PDB file of C-alpha atoms and ligand atoms in Angstrom:
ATOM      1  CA  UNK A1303      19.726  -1.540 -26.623  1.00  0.00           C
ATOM      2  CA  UNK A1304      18.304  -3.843 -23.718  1.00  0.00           C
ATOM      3  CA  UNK A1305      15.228  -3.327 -24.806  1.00  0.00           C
ATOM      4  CA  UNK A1306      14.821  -3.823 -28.106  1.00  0.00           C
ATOM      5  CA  UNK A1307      11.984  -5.067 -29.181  1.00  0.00           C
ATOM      6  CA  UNK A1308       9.979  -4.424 -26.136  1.00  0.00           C
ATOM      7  CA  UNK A1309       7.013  -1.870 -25.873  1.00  0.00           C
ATOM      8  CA  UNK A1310       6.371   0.531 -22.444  1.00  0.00           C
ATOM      9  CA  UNK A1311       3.832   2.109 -20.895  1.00  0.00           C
ATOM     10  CA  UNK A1312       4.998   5.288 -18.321  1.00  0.00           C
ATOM     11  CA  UNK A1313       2.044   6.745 -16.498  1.00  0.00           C
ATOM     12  CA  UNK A1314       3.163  10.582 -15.402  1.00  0.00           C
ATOM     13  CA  UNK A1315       5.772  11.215 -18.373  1.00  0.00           C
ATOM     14  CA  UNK A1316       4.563  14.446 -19.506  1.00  0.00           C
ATOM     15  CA  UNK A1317       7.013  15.919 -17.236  1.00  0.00           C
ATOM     16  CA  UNK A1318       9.378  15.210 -14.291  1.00  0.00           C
ATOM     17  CA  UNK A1319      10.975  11.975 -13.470  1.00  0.00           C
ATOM     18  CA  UNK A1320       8.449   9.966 -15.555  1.00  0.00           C
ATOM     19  CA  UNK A1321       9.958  11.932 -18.361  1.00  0.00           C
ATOM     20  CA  UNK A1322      13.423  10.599 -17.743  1.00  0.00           C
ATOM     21  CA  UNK A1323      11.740   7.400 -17.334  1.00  0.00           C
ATOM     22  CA  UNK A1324      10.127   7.024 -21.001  1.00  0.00           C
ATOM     23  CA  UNK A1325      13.117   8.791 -22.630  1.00  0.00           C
ATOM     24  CA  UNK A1326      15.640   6.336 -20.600  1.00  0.00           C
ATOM     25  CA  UNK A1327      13.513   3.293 -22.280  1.00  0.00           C
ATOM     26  CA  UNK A1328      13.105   4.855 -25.347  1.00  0.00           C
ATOM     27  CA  UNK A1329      17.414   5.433 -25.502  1.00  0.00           C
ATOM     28  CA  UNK A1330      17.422   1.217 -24.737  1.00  0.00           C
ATOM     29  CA  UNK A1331      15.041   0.343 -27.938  1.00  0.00           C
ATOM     30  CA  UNK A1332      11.310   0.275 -26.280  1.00  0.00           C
ATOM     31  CA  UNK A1333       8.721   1.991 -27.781  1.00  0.00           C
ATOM     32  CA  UNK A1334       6.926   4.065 -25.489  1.00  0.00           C
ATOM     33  CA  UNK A1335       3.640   5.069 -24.441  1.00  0.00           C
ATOM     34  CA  UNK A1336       4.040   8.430 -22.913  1.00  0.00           C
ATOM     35  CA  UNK A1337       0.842   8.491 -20.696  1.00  0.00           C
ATOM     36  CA  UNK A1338      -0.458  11.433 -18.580  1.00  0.00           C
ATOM     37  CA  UNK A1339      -3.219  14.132 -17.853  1.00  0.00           C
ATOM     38  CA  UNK A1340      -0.906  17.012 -19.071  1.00  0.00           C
ATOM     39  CA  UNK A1341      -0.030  17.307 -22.900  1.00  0.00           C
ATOM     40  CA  UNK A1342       3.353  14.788 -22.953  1.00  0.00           C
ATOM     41  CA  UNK A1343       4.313  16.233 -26.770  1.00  0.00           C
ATOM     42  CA  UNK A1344       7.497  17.693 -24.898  1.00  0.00           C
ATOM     43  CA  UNK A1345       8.530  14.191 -24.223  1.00  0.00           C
ATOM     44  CA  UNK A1346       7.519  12.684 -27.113  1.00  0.00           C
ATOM     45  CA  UNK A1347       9.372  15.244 -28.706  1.00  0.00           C
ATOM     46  CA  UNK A1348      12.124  13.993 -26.592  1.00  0.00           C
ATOM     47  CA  UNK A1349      12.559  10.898 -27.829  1.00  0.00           C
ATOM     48  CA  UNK A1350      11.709  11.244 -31.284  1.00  0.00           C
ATOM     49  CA  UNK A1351      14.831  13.552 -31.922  1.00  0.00           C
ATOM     50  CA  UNK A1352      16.671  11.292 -30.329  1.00  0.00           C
ATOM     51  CA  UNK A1353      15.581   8.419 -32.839  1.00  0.00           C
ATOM     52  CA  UNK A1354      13.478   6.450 -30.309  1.00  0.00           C
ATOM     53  CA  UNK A1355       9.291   5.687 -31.036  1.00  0.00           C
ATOM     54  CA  UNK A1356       7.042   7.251 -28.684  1.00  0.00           C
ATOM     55  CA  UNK A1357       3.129   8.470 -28.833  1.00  0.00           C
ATOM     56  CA  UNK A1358       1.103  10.524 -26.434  1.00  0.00           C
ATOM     57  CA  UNK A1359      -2.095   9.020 -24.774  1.00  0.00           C
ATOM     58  CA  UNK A1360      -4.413  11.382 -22.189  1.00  0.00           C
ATOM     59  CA  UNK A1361      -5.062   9.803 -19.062  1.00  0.00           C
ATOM     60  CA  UNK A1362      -6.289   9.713 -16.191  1.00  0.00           C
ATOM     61  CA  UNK A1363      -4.896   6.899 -14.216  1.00  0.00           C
ATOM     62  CA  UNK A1364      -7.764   7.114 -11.162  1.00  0.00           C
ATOM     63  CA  UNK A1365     -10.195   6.499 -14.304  1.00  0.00           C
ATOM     64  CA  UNK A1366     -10.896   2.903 -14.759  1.00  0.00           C
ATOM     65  CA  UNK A1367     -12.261   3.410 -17.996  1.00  0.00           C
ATOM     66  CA  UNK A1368      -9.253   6.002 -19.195  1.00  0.00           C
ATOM     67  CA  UNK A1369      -6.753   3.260 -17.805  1.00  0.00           C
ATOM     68  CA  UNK A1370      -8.214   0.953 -19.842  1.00  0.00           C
ATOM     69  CA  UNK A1371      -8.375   3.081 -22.707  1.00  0.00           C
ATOM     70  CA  UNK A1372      -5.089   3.486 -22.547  1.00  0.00           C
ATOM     71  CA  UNK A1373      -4.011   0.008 -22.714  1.00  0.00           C
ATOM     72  CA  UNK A1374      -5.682  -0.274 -25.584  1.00  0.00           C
ATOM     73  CA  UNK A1375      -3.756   2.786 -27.312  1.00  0.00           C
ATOM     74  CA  UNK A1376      -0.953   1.199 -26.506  1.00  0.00           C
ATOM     75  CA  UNK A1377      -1.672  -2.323 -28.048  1.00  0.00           C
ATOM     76  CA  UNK A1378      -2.858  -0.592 -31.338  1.00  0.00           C
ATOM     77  CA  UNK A1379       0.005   1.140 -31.606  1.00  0.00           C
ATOM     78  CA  UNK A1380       2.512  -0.786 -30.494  1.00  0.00           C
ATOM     79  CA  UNK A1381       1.033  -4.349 -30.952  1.00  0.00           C
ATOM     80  CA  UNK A1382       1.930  -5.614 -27.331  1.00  0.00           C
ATOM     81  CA  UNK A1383       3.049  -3.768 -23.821  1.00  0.00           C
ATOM     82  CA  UNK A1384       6.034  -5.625 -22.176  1.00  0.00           C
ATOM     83  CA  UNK A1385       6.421  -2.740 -19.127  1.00  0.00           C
ATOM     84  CA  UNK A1386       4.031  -0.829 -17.448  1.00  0.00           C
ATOM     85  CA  UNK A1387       5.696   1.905 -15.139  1.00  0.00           C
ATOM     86  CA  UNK A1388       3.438   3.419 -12.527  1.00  0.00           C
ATOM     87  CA  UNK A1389       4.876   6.761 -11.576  1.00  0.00           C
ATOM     88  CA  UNK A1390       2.096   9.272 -11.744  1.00  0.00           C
ATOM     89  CA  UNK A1391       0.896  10.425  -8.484  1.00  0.00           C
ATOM     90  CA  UNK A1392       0.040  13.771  -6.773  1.00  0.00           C
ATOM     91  CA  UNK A1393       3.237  15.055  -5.107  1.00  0.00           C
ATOM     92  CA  UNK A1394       4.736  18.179  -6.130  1.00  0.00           C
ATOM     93  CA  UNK A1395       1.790  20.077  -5.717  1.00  0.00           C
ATOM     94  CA  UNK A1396       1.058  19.363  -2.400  1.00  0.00           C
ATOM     95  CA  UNK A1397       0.843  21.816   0.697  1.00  0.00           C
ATOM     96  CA  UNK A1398       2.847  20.425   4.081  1.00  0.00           C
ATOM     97  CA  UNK A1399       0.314  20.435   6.379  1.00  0.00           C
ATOM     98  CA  UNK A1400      -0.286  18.576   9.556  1.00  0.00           C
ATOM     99  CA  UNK A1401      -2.489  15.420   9.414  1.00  0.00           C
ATOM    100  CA  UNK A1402      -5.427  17.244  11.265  1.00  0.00           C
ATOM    101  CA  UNK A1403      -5.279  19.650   8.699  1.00  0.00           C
ATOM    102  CA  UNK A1404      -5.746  16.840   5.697  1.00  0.00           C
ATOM    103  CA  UNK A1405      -9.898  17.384   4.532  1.00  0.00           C
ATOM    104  CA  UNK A1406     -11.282  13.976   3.915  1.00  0.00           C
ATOM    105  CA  UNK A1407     -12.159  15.099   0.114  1.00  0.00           C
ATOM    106  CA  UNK A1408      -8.001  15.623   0.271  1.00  0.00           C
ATOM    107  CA  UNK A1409      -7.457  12.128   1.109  1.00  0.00           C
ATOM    108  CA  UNK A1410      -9.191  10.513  -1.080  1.00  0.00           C
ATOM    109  CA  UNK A1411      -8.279  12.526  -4.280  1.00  0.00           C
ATOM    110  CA  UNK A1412      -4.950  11.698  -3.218  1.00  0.00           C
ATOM    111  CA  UNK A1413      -5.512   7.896  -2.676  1.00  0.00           C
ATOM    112  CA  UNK A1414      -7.681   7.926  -5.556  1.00  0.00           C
ATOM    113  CA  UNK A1415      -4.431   9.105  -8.234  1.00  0.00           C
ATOM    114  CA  UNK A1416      -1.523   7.543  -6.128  1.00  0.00           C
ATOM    115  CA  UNK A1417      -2.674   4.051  -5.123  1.00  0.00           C
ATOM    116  CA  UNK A1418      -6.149   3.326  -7.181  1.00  0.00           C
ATOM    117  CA  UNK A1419      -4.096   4.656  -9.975  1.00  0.00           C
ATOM    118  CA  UNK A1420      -1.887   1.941  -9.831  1.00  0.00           C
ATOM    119  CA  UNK A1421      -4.528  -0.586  -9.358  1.00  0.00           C
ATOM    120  CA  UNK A1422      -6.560   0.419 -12.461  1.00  0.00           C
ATOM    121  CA  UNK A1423      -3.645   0.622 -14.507  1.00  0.00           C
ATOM    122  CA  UNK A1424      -2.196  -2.666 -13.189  1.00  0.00           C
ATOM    123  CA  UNK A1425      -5.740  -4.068 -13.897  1.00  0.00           C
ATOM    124  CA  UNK A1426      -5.965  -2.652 -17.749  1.00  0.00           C
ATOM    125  CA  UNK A1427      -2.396  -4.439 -18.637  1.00  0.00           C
ATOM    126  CA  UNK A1428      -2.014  -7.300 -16.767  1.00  0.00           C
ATOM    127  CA  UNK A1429      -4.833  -9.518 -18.787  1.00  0.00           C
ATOM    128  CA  UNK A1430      -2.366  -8.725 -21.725  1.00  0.00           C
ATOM    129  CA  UNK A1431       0.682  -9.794 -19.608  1.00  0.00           C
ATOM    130  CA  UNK A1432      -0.919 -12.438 -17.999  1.00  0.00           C
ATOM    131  CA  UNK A1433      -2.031 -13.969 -21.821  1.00  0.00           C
ATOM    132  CA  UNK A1434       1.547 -13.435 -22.795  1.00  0.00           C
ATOM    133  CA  UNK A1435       3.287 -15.047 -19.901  1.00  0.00           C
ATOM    134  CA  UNK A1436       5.510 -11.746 -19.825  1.00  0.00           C
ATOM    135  CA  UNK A1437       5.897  -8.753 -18.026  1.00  0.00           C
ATOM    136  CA  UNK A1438       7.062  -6.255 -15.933  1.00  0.00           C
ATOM    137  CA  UNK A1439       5.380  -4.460 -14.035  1.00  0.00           C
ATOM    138  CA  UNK A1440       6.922  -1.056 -12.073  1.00  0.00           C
ATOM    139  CA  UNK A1441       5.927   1.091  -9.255  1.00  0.00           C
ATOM    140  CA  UNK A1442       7.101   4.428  -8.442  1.00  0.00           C
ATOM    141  CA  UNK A1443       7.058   4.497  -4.211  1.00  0.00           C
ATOM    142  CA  UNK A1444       9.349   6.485  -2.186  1.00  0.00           C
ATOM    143  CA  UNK A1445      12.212   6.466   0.574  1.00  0.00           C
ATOM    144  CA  UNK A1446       9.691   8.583   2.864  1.00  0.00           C
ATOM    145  CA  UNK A1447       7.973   5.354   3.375  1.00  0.00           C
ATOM    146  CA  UNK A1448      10.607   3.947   5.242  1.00  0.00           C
ATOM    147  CA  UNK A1449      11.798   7.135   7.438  1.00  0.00           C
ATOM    148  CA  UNK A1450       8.091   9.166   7.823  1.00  0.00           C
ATOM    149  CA  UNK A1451       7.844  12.378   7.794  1.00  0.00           C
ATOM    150  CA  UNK A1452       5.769  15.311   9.111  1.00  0.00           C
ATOM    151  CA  UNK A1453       3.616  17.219   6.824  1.00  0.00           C
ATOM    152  CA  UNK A1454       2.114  14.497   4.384  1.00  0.00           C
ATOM    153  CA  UNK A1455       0.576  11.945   5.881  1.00  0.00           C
ATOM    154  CA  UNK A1456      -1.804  11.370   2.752  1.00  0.00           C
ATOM    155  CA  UNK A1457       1.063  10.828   0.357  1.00  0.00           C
ATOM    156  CA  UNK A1458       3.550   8.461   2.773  1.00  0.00           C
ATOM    157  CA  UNK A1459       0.662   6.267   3.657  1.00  0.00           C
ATOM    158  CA  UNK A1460      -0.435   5.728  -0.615  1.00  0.00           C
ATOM    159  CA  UNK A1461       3.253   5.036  -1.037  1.00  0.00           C
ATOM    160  CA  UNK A1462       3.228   2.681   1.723  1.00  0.00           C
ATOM    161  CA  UNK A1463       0.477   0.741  -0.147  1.00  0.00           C
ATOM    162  CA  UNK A1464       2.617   0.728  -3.312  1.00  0.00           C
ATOM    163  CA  UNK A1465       5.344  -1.042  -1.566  1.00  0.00           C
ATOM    164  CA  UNK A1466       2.863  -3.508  -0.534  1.00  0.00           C
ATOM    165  CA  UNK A1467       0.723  -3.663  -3.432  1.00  0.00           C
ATOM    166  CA  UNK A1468       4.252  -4.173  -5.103  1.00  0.00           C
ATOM    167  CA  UNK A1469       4.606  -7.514  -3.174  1.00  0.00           C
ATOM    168  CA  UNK A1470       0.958  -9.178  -3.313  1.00  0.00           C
ATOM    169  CA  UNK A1471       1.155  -8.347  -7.158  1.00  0.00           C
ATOM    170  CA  UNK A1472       4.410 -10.041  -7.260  1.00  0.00           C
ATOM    171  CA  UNK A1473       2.831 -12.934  -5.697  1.00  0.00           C
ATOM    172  CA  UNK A1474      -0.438 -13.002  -7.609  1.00  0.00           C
ATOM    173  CA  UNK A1475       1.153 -12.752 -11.473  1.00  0.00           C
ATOM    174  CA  UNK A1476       4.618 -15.059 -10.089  1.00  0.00           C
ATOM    175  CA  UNK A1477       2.899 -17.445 -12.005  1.00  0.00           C
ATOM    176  CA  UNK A1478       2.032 -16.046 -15.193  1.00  0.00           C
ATOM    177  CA  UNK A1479       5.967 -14.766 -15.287  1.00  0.00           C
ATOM    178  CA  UNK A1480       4.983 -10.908 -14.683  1.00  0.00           C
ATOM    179  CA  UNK A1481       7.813  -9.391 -12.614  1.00  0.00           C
ATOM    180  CA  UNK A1482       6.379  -6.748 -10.318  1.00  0.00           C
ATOM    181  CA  UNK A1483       9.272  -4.851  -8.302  1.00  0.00           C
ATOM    182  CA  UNK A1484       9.136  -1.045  -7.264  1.00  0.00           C
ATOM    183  CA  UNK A1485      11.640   2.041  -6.561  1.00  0.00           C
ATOM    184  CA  UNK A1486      11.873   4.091  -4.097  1.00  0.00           C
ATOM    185  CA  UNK A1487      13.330   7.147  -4.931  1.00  0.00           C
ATOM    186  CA  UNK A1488      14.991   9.871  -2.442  1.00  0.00           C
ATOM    187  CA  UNK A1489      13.958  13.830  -2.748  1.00  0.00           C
ATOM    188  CA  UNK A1490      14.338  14.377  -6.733  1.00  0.00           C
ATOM    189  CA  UNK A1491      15.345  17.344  -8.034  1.00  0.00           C
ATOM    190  CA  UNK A1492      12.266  17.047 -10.825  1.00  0.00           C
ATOM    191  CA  UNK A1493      11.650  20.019 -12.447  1.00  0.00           C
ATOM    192  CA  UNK A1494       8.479  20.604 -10.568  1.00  0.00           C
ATOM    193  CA  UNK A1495      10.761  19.753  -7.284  1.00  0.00           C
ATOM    194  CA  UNK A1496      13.635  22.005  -8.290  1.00  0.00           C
ATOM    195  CA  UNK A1497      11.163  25.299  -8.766  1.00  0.00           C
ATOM    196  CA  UNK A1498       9.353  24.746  -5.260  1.00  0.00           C
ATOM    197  CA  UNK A1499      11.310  26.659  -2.632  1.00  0.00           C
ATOM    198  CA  UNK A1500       9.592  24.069   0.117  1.00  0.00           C
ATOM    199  CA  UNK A1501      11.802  20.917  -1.332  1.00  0.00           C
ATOM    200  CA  UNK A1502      14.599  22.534  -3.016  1.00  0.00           C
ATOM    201  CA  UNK A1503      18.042  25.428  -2.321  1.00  0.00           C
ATOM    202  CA  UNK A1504      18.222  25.212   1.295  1.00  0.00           C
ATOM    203  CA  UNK A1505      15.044  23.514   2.342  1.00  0.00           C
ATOM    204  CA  UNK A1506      17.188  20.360   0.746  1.00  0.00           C
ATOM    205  CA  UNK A1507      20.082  20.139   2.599  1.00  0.00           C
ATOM    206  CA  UNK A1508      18.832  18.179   5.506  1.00  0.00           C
ATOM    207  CA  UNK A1509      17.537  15.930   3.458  1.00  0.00           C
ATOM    208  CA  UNK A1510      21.135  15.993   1.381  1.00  0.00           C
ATOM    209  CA  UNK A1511      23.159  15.673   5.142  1.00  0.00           C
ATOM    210  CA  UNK A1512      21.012  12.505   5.253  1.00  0.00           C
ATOM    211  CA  UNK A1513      22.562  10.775   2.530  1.00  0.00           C
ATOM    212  CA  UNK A1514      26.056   8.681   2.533  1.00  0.00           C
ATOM    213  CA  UNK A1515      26.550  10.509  -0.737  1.00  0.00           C
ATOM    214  CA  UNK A1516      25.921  13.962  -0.084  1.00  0.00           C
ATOM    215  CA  UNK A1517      24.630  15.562  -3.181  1.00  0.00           C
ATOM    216  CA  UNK A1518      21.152  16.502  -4.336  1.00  0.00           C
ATOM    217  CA  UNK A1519      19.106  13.540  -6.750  1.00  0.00           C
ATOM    218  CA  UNK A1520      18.353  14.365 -10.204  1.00  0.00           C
ATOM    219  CA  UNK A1521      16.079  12.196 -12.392  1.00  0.00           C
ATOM    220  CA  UNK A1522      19.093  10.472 -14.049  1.00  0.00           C
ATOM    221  CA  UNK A1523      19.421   8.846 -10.792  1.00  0.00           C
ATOM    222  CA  UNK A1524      17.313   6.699 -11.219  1.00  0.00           C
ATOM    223  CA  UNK A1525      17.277   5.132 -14.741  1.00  0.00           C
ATOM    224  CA  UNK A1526      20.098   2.386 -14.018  1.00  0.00           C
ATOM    225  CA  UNK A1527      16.926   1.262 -11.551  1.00  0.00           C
ATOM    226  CA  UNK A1528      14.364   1.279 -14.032  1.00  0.00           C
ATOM    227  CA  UNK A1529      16.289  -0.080 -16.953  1.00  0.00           C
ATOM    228  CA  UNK A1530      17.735  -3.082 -15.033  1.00  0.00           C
ATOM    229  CA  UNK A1531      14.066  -3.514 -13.515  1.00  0.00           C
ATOM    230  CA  UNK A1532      12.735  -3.538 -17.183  1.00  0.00           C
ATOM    231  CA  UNK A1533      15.361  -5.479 -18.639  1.00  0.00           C
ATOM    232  CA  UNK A1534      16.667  -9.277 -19.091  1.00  0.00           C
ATOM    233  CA  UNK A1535      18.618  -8.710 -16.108  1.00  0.00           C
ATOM    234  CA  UNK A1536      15.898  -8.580 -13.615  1.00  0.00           C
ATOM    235  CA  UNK A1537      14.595 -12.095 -14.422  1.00  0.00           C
ATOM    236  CA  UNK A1538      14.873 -13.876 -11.257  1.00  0.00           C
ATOM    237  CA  UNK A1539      13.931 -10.453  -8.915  1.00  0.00           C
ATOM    238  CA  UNK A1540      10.290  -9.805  -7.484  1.00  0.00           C
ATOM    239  CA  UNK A1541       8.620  -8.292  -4.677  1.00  0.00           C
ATOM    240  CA  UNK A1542      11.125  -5.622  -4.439  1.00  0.00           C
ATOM    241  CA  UNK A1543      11.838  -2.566  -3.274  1.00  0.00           C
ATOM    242  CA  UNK A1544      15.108  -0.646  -4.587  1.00  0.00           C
ATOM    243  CA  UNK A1545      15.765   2.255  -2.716  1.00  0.00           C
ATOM    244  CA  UNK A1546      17.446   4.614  -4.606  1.00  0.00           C
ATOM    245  CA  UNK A1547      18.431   7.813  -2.439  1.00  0.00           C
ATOM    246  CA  UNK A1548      22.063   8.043  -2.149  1.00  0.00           C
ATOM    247  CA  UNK A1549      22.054   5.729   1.025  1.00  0.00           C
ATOM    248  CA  UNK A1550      19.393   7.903   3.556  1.00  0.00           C
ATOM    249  CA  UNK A1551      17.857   4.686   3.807  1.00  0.00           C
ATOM    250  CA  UNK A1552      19.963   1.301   4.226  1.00  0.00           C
ATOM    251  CA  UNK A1553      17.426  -1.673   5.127  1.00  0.00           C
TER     252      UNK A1553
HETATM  253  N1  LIG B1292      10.585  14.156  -6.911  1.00  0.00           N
HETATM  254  C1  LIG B1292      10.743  13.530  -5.756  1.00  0.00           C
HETATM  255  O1  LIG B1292      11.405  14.024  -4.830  1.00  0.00           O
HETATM  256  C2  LIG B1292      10.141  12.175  -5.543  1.00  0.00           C
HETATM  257  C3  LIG B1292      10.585  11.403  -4.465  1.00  0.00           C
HETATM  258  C4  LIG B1292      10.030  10.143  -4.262  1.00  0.00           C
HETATM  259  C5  LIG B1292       9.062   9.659  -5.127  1.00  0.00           C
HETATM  260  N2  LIG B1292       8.639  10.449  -6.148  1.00  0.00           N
HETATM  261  C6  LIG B1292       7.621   9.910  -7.041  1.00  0.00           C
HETATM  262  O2  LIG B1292       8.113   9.943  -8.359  1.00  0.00           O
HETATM  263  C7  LIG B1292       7.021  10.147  -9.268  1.00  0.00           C
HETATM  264  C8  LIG B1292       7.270  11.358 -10.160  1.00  0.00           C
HETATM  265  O3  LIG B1292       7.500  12.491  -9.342  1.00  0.00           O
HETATM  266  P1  LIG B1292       7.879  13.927  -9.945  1.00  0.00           P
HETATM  267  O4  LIG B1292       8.751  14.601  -8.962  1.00  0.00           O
HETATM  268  O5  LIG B1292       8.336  13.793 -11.356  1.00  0.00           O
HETATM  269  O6  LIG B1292       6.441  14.626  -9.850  1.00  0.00           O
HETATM  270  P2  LIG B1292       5.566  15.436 -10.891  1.00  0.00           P
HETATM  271  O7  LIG B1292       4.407  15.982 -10.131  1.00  0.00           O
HETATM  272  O8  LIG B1292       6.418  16.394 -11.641  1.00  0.00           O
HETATM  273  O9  LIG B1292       5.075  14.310 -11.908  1.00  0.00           O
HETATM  274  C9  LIG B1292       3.923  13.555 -11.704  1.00  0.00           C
HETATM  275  C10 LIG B1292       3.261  13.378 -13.046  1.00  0.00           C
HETATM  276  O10 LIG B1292       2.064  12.606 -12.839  1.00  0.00           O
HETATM  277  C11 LIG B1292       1.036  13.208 -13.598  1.00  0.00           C
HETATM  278  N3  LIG B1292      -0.274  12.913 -13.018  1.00  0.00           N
HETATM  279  C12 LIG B1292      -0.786  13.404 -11.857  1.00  0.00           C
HETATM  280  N4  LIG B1292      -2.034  12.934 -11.687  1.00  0.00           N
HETATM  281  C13 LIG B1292      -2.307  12.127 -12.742  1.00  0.00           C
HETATM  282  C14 LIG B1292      -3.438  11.356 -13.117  1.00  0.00           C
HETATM  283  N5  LIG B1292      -4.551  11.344 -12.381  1.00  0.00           N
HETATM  284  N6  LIG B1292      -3.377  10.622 -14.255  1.00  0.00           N
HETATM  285  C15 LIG B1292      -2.246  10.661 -15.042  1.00  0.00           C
HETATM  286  N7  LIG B1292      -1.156  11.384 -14.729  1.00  0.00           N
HETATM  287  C16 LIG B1292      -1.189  12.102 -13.595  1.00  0.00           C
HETATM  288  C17 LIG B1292       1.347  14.693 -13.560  1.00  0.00           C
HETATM  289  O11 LIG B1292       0.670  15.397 -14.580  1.00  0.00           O
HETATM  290  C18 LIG B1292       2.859  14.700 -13.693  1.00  0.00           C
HETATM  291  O12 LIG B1292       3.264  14.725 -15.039  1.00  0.00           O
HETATM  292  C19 LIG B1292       5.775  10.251  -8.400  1.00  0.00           C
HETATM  293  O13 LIG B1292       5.199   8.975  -8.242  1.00  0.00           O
HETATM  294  C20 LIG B1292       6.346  10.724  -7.077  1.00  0.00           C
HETATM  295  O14 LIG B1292       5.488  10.407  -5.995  1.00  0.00           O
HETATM  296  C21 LIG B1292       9.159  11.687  -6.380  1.00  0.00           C
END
C-alpha cells in the first residue's frame, strides 16, 4: 500500500493502458479519479471489486473548461489530488499514412488531445499542487520518440513535446515540490492495440526483434513505472524520461 492515503487523477482510463494505470494505483491505496471521454464504469468497476475507491468523471482533456471541471470532481470527492497521470491521447485509432497525407484539421485535433491535453490538465491541478507543496505529476510519451517512425508524424512529434513539456514542468513546479517525470512506453498490447491487425500478430514482430527481451508488452508492463513514479520512492527524480520497452531503446 504505497499509496495510501494519496488521491489520483488518470486521464484515458476508461480503457487500455490507462486502465491498468488507475487499477495499479487503486491496488497501492489511492483513490482514483477514473477520467475519460468514454463511459470508465468498466474500470471503476475494476477497482471497486477489488476493494479500492474509484469514481468516473467525463472529460475531455483538449477542453479547458472540462479539465478544469474535472479537477474539481476530483477535490470534492476526494478532498485533495496528489497524482495526476496524463495518458489520454489519440493513438489507436489512427490510420498510417505518410506525412503529406496528414490534413491540417488532422494535425491539430491530434495536437489539440495529445499535447494541449496535457497542458490544460496540468494547468487545472497544479494550483492545487502548487498550494500544497506536493505532487506528482505523470506523462504518458512513447519510445517512438526516440527511434521515429514512418506513418505518424502527427503523433511522434505531440509525444516529442511531452518529453519536453515533461522537463520545463519539472523545472517550473521544482520549487513548489511537484515531481513531473514521464514514461515512455514500447508497442503495448492494449486492448485497442491487440484487436488492430496494423500493430499486433505479425505486424509486431519487428517491433518484438527490436527488443533485448523479445516478447510482446502488455499493460502490466508498465505499472512498476508508474507506481515508483507516484510513490515515496521517486522523491529525489525529475525531468525524466523512463523508457519502458523491453530495451528497443537504451539512451
Ligand atoms: N499501446 C501502445 O502501444 C502505446 C505505446 C506508446 C505510448 N502509448 C500511449 O499510452 C497511452 C494509452 O494508450 P492505449 O494503447 O491504452 O490507447 P487507447 O486509445 O486504448 O486509450 C486512450 C484513451 O484515451 C481516451 N481519450 C482519447 N481522447 C480523449 C480526450 N480528448 N479526453 C479524454 N480522454 C480521451 C480514450 O477514450 C481512451 O480511453 C496513450 O497516451 C498512448 O499514446 C501507447
Amino acid at each position: 500500500m504505497r499509496l495510501a492515503g494519496k488521491s489520483a487523477i488518470v486521464t484515458g482510463s476508461a480503457r487500455g493502458i490507462g486502465a491498468a494505470f488507475a487499477q495499479a494505483l487503486a491496488a497501492e491505496g489511492a483513490k482514483v479519479l477514473v477520467a475519460d471521454v468514454l463511459d470508465g464504469a468498466r474500470t471503476v468497476e475494476a477497482i471497486q471489486k477489488a476493494g479500492g475507491t474509484a469514481q468516473f468523471f467525463k472529460v475531455d482533456v483538449s477542453d479547458a473548461s472540462s479539465a478544469r471541471a474535472m479537477a474539481e470532481a476530483a477535490l470534492s470527492a476526494f478532498g485533495q489530488i496528489d497524482i495526476l497521470v496524463n495518458n489520454a491521447a489519440i493513438f489507436a485509432s489512427l490510420e498510417k499514412k505518410g506525412f503529406l497525407d496528414i490534413s491540417s484539421d488532422e494535425w491539430d485535433r491530434l495536437m489539440a488531445v495529445n499535447l494541449r491535453g496535457p497542458f490544460e490538465c496540468v494547468k487545472a491541478v497544479a494550483p492545487h499542487m502548487i498550494a500544497r507543496k506536493s505532487g506528482r505529476i505523470i506523462n504518458i510519451a512513447s519510445g517512438t520518440v526516440f527511434k521515429g517512425q514512418v506513418g505518424f508524424l502527427h503523433y511522434v512529434t505531440s509525444k516529442g513535446g511531452v518529453v519536453a513539456m515533461t522537463r520545463s514542468l519539472a523545472r517550473e513546479l521544482g520549487g513548489h515540490n511537484v515531481i513531473v517525470n514521464a514514461i515512455a512506453p514500447g508497442l503495448t498490447m492494449s486492448e485497442a492495440i491487440a484487436e488492430n491487425p496494423m500493430w499486433s500478430g505479425k505486424a509486431s514482430q519487428p517491433t518484438v526483434m527490436s527488443r533485448a527481451l523479445q516478447r510482446e508488452q502488455e499493460p502490466k508492463d508498465l505499472l512498476g513505472a508508474l507506481v515508483f513514479l507516484a510513490s515515496e520512492d521517486c522523491g529525489f527524480m525529475t525531468g525524466q524520461c523512463m523508457v519502458v520497452d523491453g530495451g528497443a531503446v537504451m539512451r
